[in-house]
mmCIF file of C-alpha atoms in Angstrom:
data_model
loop_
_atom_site.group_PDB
_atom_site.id
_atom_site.type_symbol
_atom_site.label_atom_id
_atom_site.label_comp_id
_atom_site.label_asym_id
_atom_site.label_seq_id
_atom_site.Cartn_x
_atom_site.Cartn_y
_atom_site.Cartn_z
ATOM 1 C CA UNK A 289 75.390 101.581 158.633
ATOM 2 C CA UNK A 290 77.858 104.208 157.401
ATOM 3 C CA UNK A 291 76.931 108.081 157.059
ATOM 4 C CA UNK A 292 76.322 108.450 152.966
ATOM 5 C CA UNK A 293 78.918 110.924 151.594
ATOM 6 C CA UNK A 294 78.158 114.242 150.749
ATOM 7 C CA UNK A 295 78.441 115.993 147.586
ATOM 8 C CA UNK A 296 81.802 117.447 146.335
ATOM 9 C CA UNK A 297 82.271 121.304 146.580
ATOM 10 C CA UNK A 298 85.240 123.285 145.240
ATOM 11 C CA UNK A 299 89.073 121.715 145.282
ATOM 12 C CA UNK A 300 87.261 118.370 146.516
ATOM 13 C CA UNK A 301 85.517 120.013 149.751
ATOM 14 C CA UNK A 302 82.362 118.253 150.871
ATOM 15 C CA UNK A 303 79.374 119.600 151.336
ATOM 16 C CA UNK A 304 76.720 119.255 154.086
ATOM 17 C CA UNK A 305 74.258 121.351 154.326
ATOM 18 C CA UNK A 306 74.985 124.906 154.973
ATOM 19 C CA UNK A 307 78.814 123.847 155.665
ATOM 20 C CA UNK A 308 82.208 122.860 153.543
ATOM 21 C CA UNK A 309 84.603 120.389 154.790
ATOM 22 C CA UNK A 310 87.858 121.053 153.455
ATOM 23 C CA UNK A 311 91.291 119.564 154.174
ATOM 24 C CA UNK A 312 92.849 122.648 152.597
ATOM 25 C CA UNK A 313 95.693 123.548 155.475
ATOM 26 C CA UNK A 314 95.536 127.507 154.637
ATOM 27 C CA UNK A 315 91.739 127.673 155.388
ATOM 28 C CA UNK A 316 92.071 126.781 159.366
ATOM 29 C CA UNK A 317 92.189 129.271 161.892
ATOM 30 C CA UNK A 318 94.703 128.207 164.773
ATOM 31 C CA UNK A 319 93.399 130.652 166.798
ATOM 32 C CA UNK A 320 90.055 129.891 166.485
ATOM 33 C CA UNK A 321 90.863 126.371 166.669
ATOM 34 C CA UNK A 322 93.122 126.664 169.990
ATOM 35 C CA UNK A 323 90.530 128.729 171.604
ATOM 36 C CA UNK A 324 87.340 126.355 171.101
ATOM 37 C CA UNK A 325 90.048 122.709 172.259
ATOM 38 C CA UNK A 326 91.498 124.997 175.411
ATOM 39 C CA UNK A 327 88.429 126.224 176.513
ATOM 40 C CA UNK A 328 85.677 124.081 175.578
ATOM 41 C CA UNK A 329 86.937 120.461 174.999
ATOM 42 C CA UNK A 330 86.774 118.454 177.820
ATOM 43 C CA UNK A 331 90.371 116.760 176.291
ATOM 44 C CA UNK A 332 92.089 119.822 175.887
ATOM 45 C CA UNK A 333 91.533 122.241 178.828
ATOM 46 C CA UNK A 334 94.212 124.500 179.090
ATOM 47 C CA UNK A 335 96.478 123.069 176.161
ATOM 48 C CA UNK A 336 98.707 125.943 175.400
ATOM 49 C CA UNK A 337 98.882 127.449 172.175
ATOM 50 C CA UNK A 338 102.577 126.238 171.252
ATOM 51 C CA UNK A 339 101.671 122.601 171.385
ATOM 52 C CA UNK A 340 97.731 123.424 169.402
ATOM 53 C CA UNK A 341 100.444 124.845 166.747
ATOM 54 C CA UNK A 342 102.918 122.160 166.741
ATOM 55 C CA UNK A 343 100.165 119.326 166.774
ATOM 56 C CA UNK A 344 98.277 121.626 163.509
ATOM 57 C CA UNK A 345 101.795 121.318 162.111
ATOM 58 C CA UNK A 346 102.378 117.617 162.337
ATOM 59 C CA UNK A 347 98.645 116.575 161.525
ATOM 60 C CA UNK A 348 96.165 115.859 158.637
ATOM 61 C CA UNK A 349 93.884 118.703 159.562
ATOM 62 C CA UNK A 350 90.358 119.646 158.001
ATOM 63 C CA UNK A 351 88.159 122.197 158.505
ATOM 64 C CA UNK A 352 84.252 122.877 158.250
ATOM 65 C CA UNK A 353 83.400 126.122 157.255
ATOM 66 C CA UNK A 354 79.940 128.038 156.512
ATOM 67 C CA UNK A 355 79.074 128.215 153.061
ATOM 68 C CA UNK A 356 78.177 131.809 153.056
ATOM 69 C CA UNK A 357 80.268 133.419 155.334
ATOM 70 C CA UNK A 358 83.694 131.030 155.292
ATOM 71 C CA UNK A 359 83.689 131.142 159.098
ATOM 72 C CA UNK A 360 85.327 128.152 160.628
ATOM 73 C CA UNK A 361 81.855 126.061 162.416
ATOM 74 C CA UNK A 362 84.505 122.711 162.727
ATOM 75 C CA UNK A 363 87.372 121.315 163.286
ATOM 76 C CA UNK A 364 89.225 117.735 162.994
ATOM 77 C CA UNK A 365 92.694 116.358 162.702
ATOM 78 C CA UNK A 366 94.315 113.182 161.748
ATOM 79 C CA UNK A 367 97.819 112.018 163.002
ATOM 80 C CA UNK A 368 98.625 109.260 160.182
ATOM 81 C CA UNK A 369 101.659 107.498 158.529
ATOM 82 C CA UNK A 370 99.464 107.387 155.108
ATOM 83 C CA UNK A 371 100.665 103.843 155.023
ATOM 84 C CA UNK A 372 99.361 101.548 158.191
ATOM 85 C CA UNK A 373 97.783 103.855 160.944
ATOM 86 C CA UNK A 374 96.118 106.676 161.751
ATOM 87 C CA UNK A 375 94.318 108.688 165.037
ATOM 88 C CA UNK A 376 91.174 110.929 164.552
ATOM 89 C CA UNK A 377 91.304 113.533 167.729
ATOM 90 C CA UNK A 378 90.730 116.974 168.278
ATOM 91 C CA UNK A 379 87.054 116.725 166.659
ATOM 92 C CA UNK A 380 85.125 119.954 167.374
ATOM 93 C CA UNK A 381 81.965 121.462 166.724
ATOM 94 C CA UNK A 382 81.460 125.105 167.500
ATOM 95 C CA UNK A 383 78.336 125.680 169.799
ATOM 96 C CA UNK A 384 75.947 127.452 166.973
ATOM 97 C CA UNK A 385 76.564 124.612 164.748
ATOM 98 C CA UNK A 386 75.753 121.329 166.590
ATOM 99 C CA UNK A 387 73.002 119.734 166.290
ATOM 100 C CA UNK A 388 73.111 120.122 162.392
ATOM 101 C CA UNK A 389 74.956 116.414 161.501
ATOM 102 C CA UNK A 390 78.264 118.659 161.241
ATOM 103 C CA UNK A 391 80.574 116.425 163.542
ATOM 104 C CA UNK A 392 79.536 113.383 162.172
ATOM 105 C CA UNK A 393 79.472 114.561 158.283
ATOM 106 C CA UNK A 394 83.258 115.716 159.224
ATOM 107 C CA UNK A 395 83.831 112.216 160.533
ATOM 108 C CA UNK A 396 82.849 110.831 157.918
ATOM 109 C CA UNK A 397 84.467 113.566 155.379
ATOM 110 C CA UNK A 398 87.955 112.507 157.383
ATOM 111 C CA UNK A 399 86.781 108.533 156.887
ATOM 112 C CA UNK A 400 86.431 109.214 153.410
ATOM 113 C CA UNK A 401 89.234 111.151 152.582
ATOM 114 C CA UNK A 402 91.871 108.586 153.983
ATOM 115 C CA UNK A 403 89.691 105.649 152.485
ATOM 116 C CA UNK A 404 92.637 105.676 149.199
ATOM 117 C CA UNK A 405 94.973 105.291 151.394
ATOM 118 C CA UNK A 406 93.552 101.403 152.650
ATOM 119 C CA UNK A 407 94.666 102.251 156.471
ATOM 120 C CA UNK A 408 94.947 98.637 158.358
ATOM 121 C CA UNK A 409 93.572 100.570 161.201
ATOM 122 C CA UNK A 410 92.123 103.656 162.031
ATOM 123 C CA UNK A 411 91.586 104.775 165.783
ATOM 124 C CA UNK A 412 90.051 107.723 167.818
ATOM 125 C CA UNK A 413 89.301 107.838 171.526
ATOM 126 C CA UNK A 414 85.669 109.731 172.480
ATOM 127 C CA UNK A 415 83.784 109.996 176.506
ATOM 128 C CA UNK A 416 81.217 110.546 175.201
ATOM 129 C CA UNK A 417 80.190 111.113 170.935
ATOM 130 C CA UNK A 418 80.419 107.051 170.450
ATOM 131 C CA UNK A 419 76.778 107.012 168.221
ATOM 132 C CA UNK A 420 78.510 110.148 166.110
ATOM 133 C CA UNK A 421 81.351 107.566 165.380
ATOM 134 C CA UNK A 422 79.419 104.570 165.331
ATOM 135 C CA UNK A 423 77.599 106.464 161.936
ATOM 136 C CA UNK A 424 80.547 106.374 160.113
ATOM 137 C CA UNK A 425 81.554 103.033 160.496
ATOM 138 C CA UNK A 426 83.967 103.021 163.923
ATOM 139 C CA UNK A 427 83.170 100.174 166.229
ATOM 140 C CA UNK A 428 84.705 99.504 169.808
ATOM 141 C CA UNK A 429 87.939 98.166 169.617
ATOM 142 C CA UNK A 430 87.766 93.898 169.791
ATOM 143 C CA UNK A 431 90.705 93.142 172.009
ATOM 144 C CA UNK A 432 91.316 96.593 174.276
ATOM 145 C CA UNK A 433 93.771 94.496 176.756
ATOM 146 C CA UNK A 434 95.935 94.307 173.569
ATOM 147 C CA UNK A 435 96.294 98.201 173.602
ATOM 148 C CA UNK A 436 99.039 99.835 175.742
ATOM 149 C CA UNK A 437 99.737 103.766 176.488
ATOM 150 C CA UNK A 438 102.299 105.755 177.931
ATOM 151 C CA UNK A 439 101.819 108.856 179.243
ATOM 152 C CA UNK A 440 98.015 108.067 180.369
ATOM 153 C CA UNK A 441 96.244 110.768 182.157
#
């Protein structure tokens, strides 16, 4: 069962509830957003802001933002060829907003935006947020001993 999509707000953002999902790229704050990954996600401890910039730079990034005020309550990015492949990662939620459907209304906001594109696969790798994924259509991978990494922590 897939989250149902939420209703179109200005230049194409979504709306969900008292939030706007935007992919607009002037919108984000990569302060804000390098704060909340260094210091609050478990994946991104310490990541300095130099590589938060460079990976902003090279990704598909969105945004959720409060309706009324425009602060930044979310954050996702996509690292995709547009063509074949792409990787969900860096999904936050700030702390006052969870709870609220948020990260898995961006989810699916991301899921939906790159549907056009008819991605032969589309990955993400979570410790612990699997049933916010599993909403929006993501199911464990079918053969994992086919996937290889370098670089593995």
């Amino acid at each position: 069962m897939t989250e149902s999509r939420g209703t179109s707000g200005p230049d194409g953002a979504v709306l969900h509830g008292a939030y706007e999902i935007s992919a607009d790229p002037g919108r984000i704050d990569p302060a804000l957003v390098h704060h909340w990954l260094s210091t609050d996600a478990y994946w991104a401890l310490g990541r300095p802001r130099q590589t938060q910039d460079r990976a902003i730079a090279g990704s598909l990034n969105f945004g959720a933002y409060h309706r009324e005020s425009g602060t930044m309550a979310g954050y996702a990015r996509v690292v995709t060829d547009y063509a074949t492949f792409g990787w969900l990662c860096d999904v936050y939620v700030a702390p006052d907003a969870r709870g609220t459907g948020l990260g898995t209304a961006l989810a699916a906001a991301v899921r939906d935006h790159l549907a056009p594109y008819g991605l032969r696969r589309f990955m993400l790798a979570t410790d612990d947020a699997h049933g916010v994924y599993e909403k929006v259509g993501f199911t464990p991978v079918r053969n994992p001993d086919k996937l290889m990494a370098l670089g593995q922590e």
